[in-house]
């Protein structure tokens, strides 16, 4: 049932962003700590998540608009009968280091965005996602698909895109937890 799919996405969206926002309350030294493997600091990881969300939301917004337009012209109730988000395939996106991916340069954090601006951007992105879910609450989001090359997902609909955004953030929450562990081992 479509309402169940949307409720699951909404619940995981809220939980994931709640977790992201907790990272803004950590000690400044941990926030800026660069791991030994030359990886990103937690601050840069948060910036990367906000940058990636920005681009994903461009596809989500465009897809939502097109899906709503199509929903006015065609009956899509048949598509919704057996609709499945393919949860397991999408959850792989949320697993840190579960596949190789070379991210585009425009999603690389530069470390120049103020921390308060990153948090504000994430707050706005959460609102946007919730608005899209509310706007597409009758299943309209199935009517528009866009290509997603990450992990060979292929053409995915608007709900998959929103869930991808959630899973991408989950992936990086795990990464931040690993940075925190390394930091605590070095300090202890």
PDB file of C-alpha atoms in Angstrom:
ATOM      1  CA  UNK A   1       0.000   0.000   0.000  1.00  0.00           C
ATOM      2  CA  UNK A   2       1.367   3.372  -1.035  1.00  0.00           C
ATOM      3  CA  UNK A   3       0.642   5.029   2.305  1.00  0.00           C
ATOM      4  CA  UNK A   4       2.880   2.460   4.016  1.00  0.00           C
ATOM      5  CA  UNK A   5       5.738   3.172   1.607  1.00  0.00           C
ATOM      6  CA  UNK A   6       5.440   6.930   2.166  1.00  0.00           C
ATOM      7  CA  UNK A   7       5.205   6.480   5.953  1.00  0.00           C
ATOM      8  CA  UNK A   8       8.362   4.344   6.004  1.00  0.00           C
ATOM      9  CA  UNK A   9      10.241   6.924   3.924  1.00  0.00           C
ATOM     10  CA  UNK A  10       8.960   9.757   6.148  1.00  0.00           C
ATOM     11  CA  UNK A  11       9.951   7.918   9.340  1.00  0.00           C
ATOM     12  CA  UNK A  12      13.446   7.089   8.096  1.00  0.00           C
ATOM     13  CA  UNK A  13      13.846  10.614   6.721  1.00  0.00           C
ATOM     14  CA  UNK A  14      13.082  12.116  10.137  1.00  0.00           C
ATOM     15  CA  UNK A  15      15.278   9.644  12.023  1.00  0.00           C
ATOM     16  CA  UNK A  16      18.194  10.171   9.647  1.00  0.00           C
ATOM     17  CA  UNK A  17      18.044  13.960   9.776  1.00  0.00           C
ATOM     18  CA  UNK A  18      17.677  13.858  13.576  1.00  0.00           C
ATOM     19  CA  UNK A  19      20.930  11.862  13.621  1.00  0.00           C
ATOM     20  CA  UNK A  20      22.605  14.320  11.239  1.00  0.00           C
ATOM     21  CA  UNK A  21      21.625  17.294  13.388  1.00  0.00           C
ATOM     22  CA  UNK A  22      23.175  15.674  16.506  1.00  0.00           C
ATOM     23  CA  UNK A  23      26.577  15.923  14.832  1.00  0.00           C
ATOM     24  CA  UNK A  24      26.385  19.713  14.933  1.00  0.00           C
ATOM     25  CA  UNK A  25      26.500  19.581  18.742  1.00  0.00           C
ATOM     26  CA  UNK A  26      29.829  17.779  19.041  1.00  0.00           C
ATOM     27  CA  UNK A  27      33.072  19.254  20.301  1.00  0.00           C
ATOM     28  CA  UNK A  28      34.723  21.583  17.785  1.00  0.00           C
ATOM     29  CA  UNK A  29      37.959  19.574  17.861  1.00  0.00           C
ATOM     30  CA  UNK A  30      36.101  16.378  16.875  1.00  0.00           C
ATOM     31  CA  UNK A  31      34.085  18.266  14.243  1.00  0.00           C
ATOM     32  CA  UNK A  32      37.280  19.328  12.471  1.00  0.00           C
ATOM     33  CA  UNK A  33      39.409  16.241  13.136  1.00  0.00           C
ATOM     34  CA  UNK A  34      40.857  14.813   9.903  1.00  0.00           C
ATOM     35  CA  UNK A  35      41.232  11.023   9.991  1.00  0.00           C
ATOM     36  CA  UNK A  36      44.627   9.387   9.467  1.00  0.00           C
ATOM     37  CA  UNK A  37      43.525   7.907   6.120  1.00  0.00           C
ATOM     38  CA  UNK A  38      43.340  11.451   4.680  1.00  0.00           C
ATOM     39  CA  UNK A  39      39.544  11.160   4.765  1.00  0.00           C
ATOM     40  CA  UNK A  40      37.082  13.927   5.448  1.00  0.00           C
ATOM     41  CA  UNK A  41      36.445  15.508   8.810  1.00  0.00           C
ATOM     42  CA  UNK A  42      32.919  15.265  10.205  1.00  0.00           C
ATOM     43  CA  UNK A  43      32.423  18.885   9.182  1.00  0.00           C
ATOM     44  CA  UNK A  44      33.333  18.067   5.589  1.00  0.00           C
ATOM     45  CA  UNK A  45      31.135  14.968   5.618  1.00  0.00           C
ATOM     46  CA  UNK A  46      28.163  17.107   6.694  1.00  0.00           C
ATOM     47  CA  UNK A  47      28.976  19.576   3.922  1.00  0.00           C
ATOM     48  CA  UNK A  48      29.148  16.712   1.403  1.00  0.00           C
ATOM     49  CA  UNK A  49      25.738  15.416   2.499  1.00  0.00           C
ATOM     50  CA  UNK A  50      24.224  18.881   2.060  1.00  0.00           C
ATOM     51  CA  UNK A  51      25.853  19.280  -1.378  1.00  0.00           C
ATOM     52  CA  UNK A  52      24.653  15.870  -2.546  1.00  0.00           C
ATOM     53  CA  UNK A  53      21.163  16.549  -1.204  1.00  0.00           C
ATOM     54  CA  UNK A  54      21.117  19.811  -3.135  1.00  0.00           C
ATOM     55  CA  UNK A  55      21.645  17.989  -6.422  1.00  0.00           C
ATOM     56  CA  UNK A  56      19.347  15.099  -5.565  1.00  0.00           C
ATOM     57  CA  UNK A  57      16.601  17.579  -4.696  1.00  0.00           C
ATOM     58  CA  UNK A  58      16.935  19.144  -8.124  1.00  0.00           C
ATOM     59  CA  UNK A  59      15.972  15.755  -9.634  1.00  0.00           C
ATOM     60  CA  UNK A  60      13.320  15.175  -6.963  1.00  0.00           C
ATOM     61  CA  UNK A  61      11.712  18.587  -7.528  1.00  0.00           C
ATOM     62  CA  UNK A  62      11.717  18.248 -11.308  1.00  0.00           C
ATOM     63  CA  UNK A  63      10.437  14.670 -11.061  1.00  0.00           C
ATOM     64  CA  UNK A  64       7.684  15.647  -8.610  1.00  0.00           C
ATOM     65  CA  UNK A  65       6.461  18.367 -10.928  1.00  0.00           C
ATOM     66  CA  UNK A  66       6.414  16.061 -13.952  1.00  0.00           C
ATOM     67  CA  UNK A  67       4.755  13.243 -11.972  1.00  0.00           C
ATOM     68  CA  UNK A  68       1.997  15.562 -10.767  1.00  0.00           C
ATOM     69  CA  UNK A  69       1.388  16.800 -14.320  1.00  0.00           C
ATOM     70  CA  UNK A  70       1.102  13.209 -15.587  1.00  0.00           C
ATOM     71  CA  UNK A  71      -1.219  12.250 -12.722  1.00  0.00           C
ATOM     72  CA  UNK A  72      -3.795  14.748 -13.988  1.00  0.00           C
ATOM     73  CA  UNK A  73      -3.820  13.112 -17.419  1.00  0.00           C
ATOM     74  CA  UNK A  74      -3.665   9.393 -16.731  1.00  0.00           C
ATOM     75  CA  UNK A  75      -4.974   6.743 -14.394  1.00  0.00           C
ATOM     76  CA  UNK A  76      -2.081   5.213 -12.474  1.00  0.00           C
ATOM     77  CA  UNK A  77      -3.981   3.156  -9.917  1.00  0.00           C
ATOM     78  CA  UNK A  78      -2.889  -0.074 -11.646  1.00  0.00           C
ATOM     79  CA  UNK A  79       0.771   0.741 -11.060  1.00  0.00           C
ATOM     80  CA  UNK A  80       0.164   1.175  -7.343  1.00  0.00           C
ATOM     81  CA  UNK A  81      -1.421  -2.260  -6.803  1.00  0.00           C
ATOM     82  CA  UNK A  82       1.887  -4.163  -6.734  1.00  0.00           C
ATOM     83  CA  UNK A  83       4.220  -1.235  -6.060  1.00  0.00           C
ATOM     84  CA  UNK A  84       7.381  -2.096  -4.180  1.00  0.00           C
ATOM     85  CA  UNK A  85      10.226   0.268  -3.408  1.00  0.00           C
ATOM     86  CA  UNK A  86      12.777  -2.546  -3.574  1.00  0.00           C
ATOM     87  CA  UNK A  87      13.958  -1.721  -0.057  1.00  0.00           C
ATOM     88  CA  UNK A  88      16.883  -4.155   0.068  1.00  0.00           C
ATOM     89  CA  UNK A  89      18.448  -2.847  -3.138  1.00  0.00           C
ATOM     90  CA  UNK A  90      18.105   0.712  -1.888  1.00  0.00           C
ATOM     91  CA  UNK A  91      19.456  -0.044   1.600  1.00  0.00           C
ATOM     92  CA  UNK A  92      22.816  -1.007   0.051  1.00  0.00           C
ATOM     93  CA  UNK A  93      23.247   2.706  -0.697  1.00  0.00           C
ATOM     94  CA  UNK A  94      23.173   3.362   3.055  1.00  0.00           C
ATOM     95  CA  UNK A  95      25.969   0.916   3.850  1.00  0.00           C
ATOM     96  CA  UNK A  96      29.370   2.545   4.155  1.00  0.00           C
ATOM     97  CA  UNK A  97      31.851   1.175   1.574  1.00  0.00           C
ATOM     98  CA  UNK A  98      29.289  -1.265   0.132  1.00  0.00           C
ATOM     99  CA  UNK A  99      30.242  -0.343  -3.444  1.00  0.00           C
ATOM    100  CA  UNK A 100      32.760   1.768  -5.349  1.00  0.00           C
ATOM    101  CA  UNK A 101      31.683   5.181  -6.557  1.00  0.00           C
ATOM    102  CA  UNK A 102      33.589   8.133  -7.875  1.00  0.00           C
ATOM    103  CA  UNK A 103      31.641  11.179  -6.804  1.00  0.00           C
ATOM    104  CA  UNK A 104      31.375  14.179  -9.117  1.00  0.00           C
ATOM    105  CA  UNK A 105      33.603  17.131  -8.321  1.00  0.00           C
ATOM    106  CA  UNK A 106      30.660  19.429  -7.500  1.00  0.00           C
ATOM    107  CA  UNK A 107      29.804  17.156  -4.543  1.00  0.00           C
ATOM    108  CA  UNK A 108      33.282  17.386  -3.030  1.00  0.00           C
ATOM    109  CA  UNK A 109      33.287  19.449   0.171  1.00  0.00           C
ATOM    110  CA  UNK A 110      35.602  22.432   0.027  1.00  0.00           C
ATOM    111  CA  UNK A 111      35.538  23.216   3.746  1.00  0.00           C
ATOM    112  CA  UNK A 112      34.542  26.820   3.114  1.00  0.00           C
ATOM    113  CA  UNK A 113      30.840  26.683   3.984  1.00  0.00           C
ATOM    114  CA  UNK A 114      30.197  27.864   7.577  1.00  0.00           C
ATOM    115  CA  UNK A 115      28.904  25.118   9.884  1.00  0.00           C
ATOM    116  CA  UNK A 116      25.743  27.128  10.647  1.00  0.00           C
ATOM    117  CA  UNK A 117      25.053  27.423   6.899  1.00  0.00           C
ATOM    118  CA  UNK A 118      25.449  23.648   6.453  1.00  0.00           C
ATOM    119  CA  UNK A 119      22.949  23.010   9.241  1.00  0.00           C
ATOM    120  CA  UNK A 120      20.501  25.547   7.801  1.00  0.00           C
ATOM    121  CA  UNK A 121      20.836  23.958   4.363  1.00  0.00           C
ATOM    122  CA  UNK A 122      20.092  20.503   5.805  1.00  0.00           C
ATOM    123  CA  UNK A 123      17.049  21.886   7.664  1.00  0.00           C
ATOM    124  CA  UNK A 124      15.702  23.341   4.424  1.00  0.00           C
ATOM    125  CA  UNK A 125      16.385  20.091   2.568  1.00  0.00           C
ATOM    126  CA  UNK A 126      14.427  18.111   5.167  1.00  0.00           C
ATOM    127  CA  UNK A 127      11.491  20.488   4.702  1.00  0.00           C
ATOM    128  CA  UNK A 128      11.706  20.078   0.926  1.00  0.00           C
ATOM    129  CA  UNK A 129      11.658  16.283   1.172  1.00  0.00           C
ATOM    130  CA  UNK A 130       8.654  16.367   3.493  1.00  0.00           C
ATOM    131  CA  UNK A 131       6.835  18.734   1.147  1.00  0.00           C
ATOM    132  CA  UNK A 132       7.460  16.406  -1.806  1.00  0.00           C
ATOM    133  CA  UNK A 133       6.185  13.391   0.143  1.00  0.00           C
ATOM    134  CA  UNK A 134       3.077  15.326   1.144  1.00  0.00           C
ATOM    135  CA  UNK A 135       2.499  16.555  -2.411  1.00  0.00           C
ATOM    136  CA  UNK A 136       2.881  13.019  -3.762  1.00  0.00           C
ATOM    137  CA  UNK A 137       0.882  11.302  -1.027  1.00  0.00           C
ATOM    138  CA  UNK A 138      -1.443   9.473  -3.429  1.00  0.00           C
ATOM    139  CA  UNK A 139       1.304   7.660  -5.315  1.00  0.00           C
ATOM    140  CA  UNK A 140       1.897  10.218  -8.044  1.00  0.00           C
ATOM    141  CA  UNK A 141       5.669   9.868  -7.599  1.00  0.00           C
ATOM    142  CA  UNK A 142       5.637   6.540  -9.467  1.00  0.00           C
ATOM    143  CA  UNK A 143       4.819   8.377 -12.687  1.00  0.00           C
ATOM    144  CA  UNK A 144       8.237   9.861 -13.306  1.00  0.00           C
ATOM    145  CA  UNK A 145      11.546   8.008 -13.430  1.00  0.00           C
ATOM    146  CA  UNK A 146      15.050   9.382 -13.818  1.00  0.00           C
ATOM    147  CA  UNK A 147      18.307   7.547 -14.407  1.00  0.00           C
ATOM    148  CA  UNK A 148      20.469   6.891 -11.339  1.00  0.00           C
ATOM    149  CA  UNK A 149      23.929   5.604 -12.203  1.00  0.00           C
ATOM    150  CA  UNK A 150      25.038   5.060  -8.583  1.00  0.00           C
ATOM    151  CA  UNK A 151      25.460   1.318  -7.982  1.00  0.00           C
ATOM    152  CA  UNK A 152      23.688   0.682 -11.313  1.00  0.00           C
ATOM    153  CA  UNK A 153      20.242   1.500  -9.912  1.00  0.00           C
ATOM    154  CA  UNK A 154      18.936   2.434 -13.357  1.00  0.00           C
ATOM    155  CA  UNK A 155      15.699   4.381 -13.763  1.00  0.00           C
ATOM    156  CA  UNK A 156      14.089   5.108 -10.411  1.00  0.00           C
ATOM    157  CA  UNK A 157      10.963   7.027  -9.459  1.00  0.00           C
ATOM    158  CA  UNK A 158      10.632  10.030  -7.154  1.00  0.00           C
ATOM    159  CA  UNK A 159      10.072   7.925  -4.014  1.00  0.00           C
ATOM    160  CA  UNK A 160      13.233   5.963  -4.746  1.00  0.00           C
ATOM    161  CA  UNK A 161      15.119   9.253  -5.165  1.00  0.00           C
ATOM    162  CA  UNK A 162      13.946  10.527  -1.784  1.00  0.00           C
ATOM    163  CA  UNK A 163      14.827   7.211  -0.187  1.00  0.00           C
ATOM    164  CA  UNK A 164      18.219   7.330  -1.937  1.00  0.00           C
ATOM    165  CA  UNK A 165      18.811  10.727  -0.288  1.00  0.00           C
ATOM    166  CA  UNK A 166      18.003   9.149   3.109  1.00  0.00           C
ATOM    167  CA  UNK A 167      20.263   6.166   2.488  1.00  0.00           C
ATOM    168  CA  UNK A 168      23.115   8.358   1.255  1.00  0.00           C
ATOM    169  CA  UNK A 169      22.965  10.306   4.521  1.00  0.00           C
ATOM    170  CA  UNK A 170      22.911   7.031   6.483  1.00  0.00           C
ATOM    171  CA  UNK A 171      26.061   5.943   4.674  1.00  0.00           C
ATOM    172  CA  UNK A 172      27.834   9.075   5.844  1.00  0.00           C
ATOM    173  CA  UNK A 173      26.502   8.867   9.403  1.00  0.00           C
ATOM    174  CA  UNK A 174      28.392   5.569   9.620  1.00  0.00           C
ATOM    175  CA  UNK A 175      31.460   7.323   8.220  1.00  0.00           C
ATOM    176  CA  UNK A 176      31.190  10.047  10.898  1.00  0.00           C
ATOM    177  CA  UNK A 177      30.875   7.388  13.600  1.00  0.00           C
ATOM    178  CA  UNK A 178      34.125   5.829  12.348  1.00  0.00           C
ATOM    179  CA  UNK A 179      35.872   9.222  12.454  1.00  0.00           C
ATOM    180  CA  UNK A 180      34.628   9.683  16.016  1.00  0.00           C
ATOM    181  CA  UNK A 181      35.976   6.257  17.036  1.00  0.00           C
ATOM    182  CA  UNK A 182      39.376   7.074  15.555  1.00  0.00           C
ATOM    183  CA  UNK A 183      39.384  10.461  17.285  1.00  0.00           C
ATOM    184  CA  UNK A 184      38.499   8.911  20.651  1.00  0.00           C
ATOM    185  CA  UNK A 185      41.211   6.246  20.285  1.00  0.00           C
ATOM    186  CA  UNK A 186      43.779   8.947  19.561  1.00  0.00           C
ATOM    187  CA  UNK A 187      42.697  11.125  22.465  1.00  0.00           C
ATOM    188  CA  UNK A 188      42.441   8.189  24.961  1.00  0.00           C
TER     189      UNK A 188
END
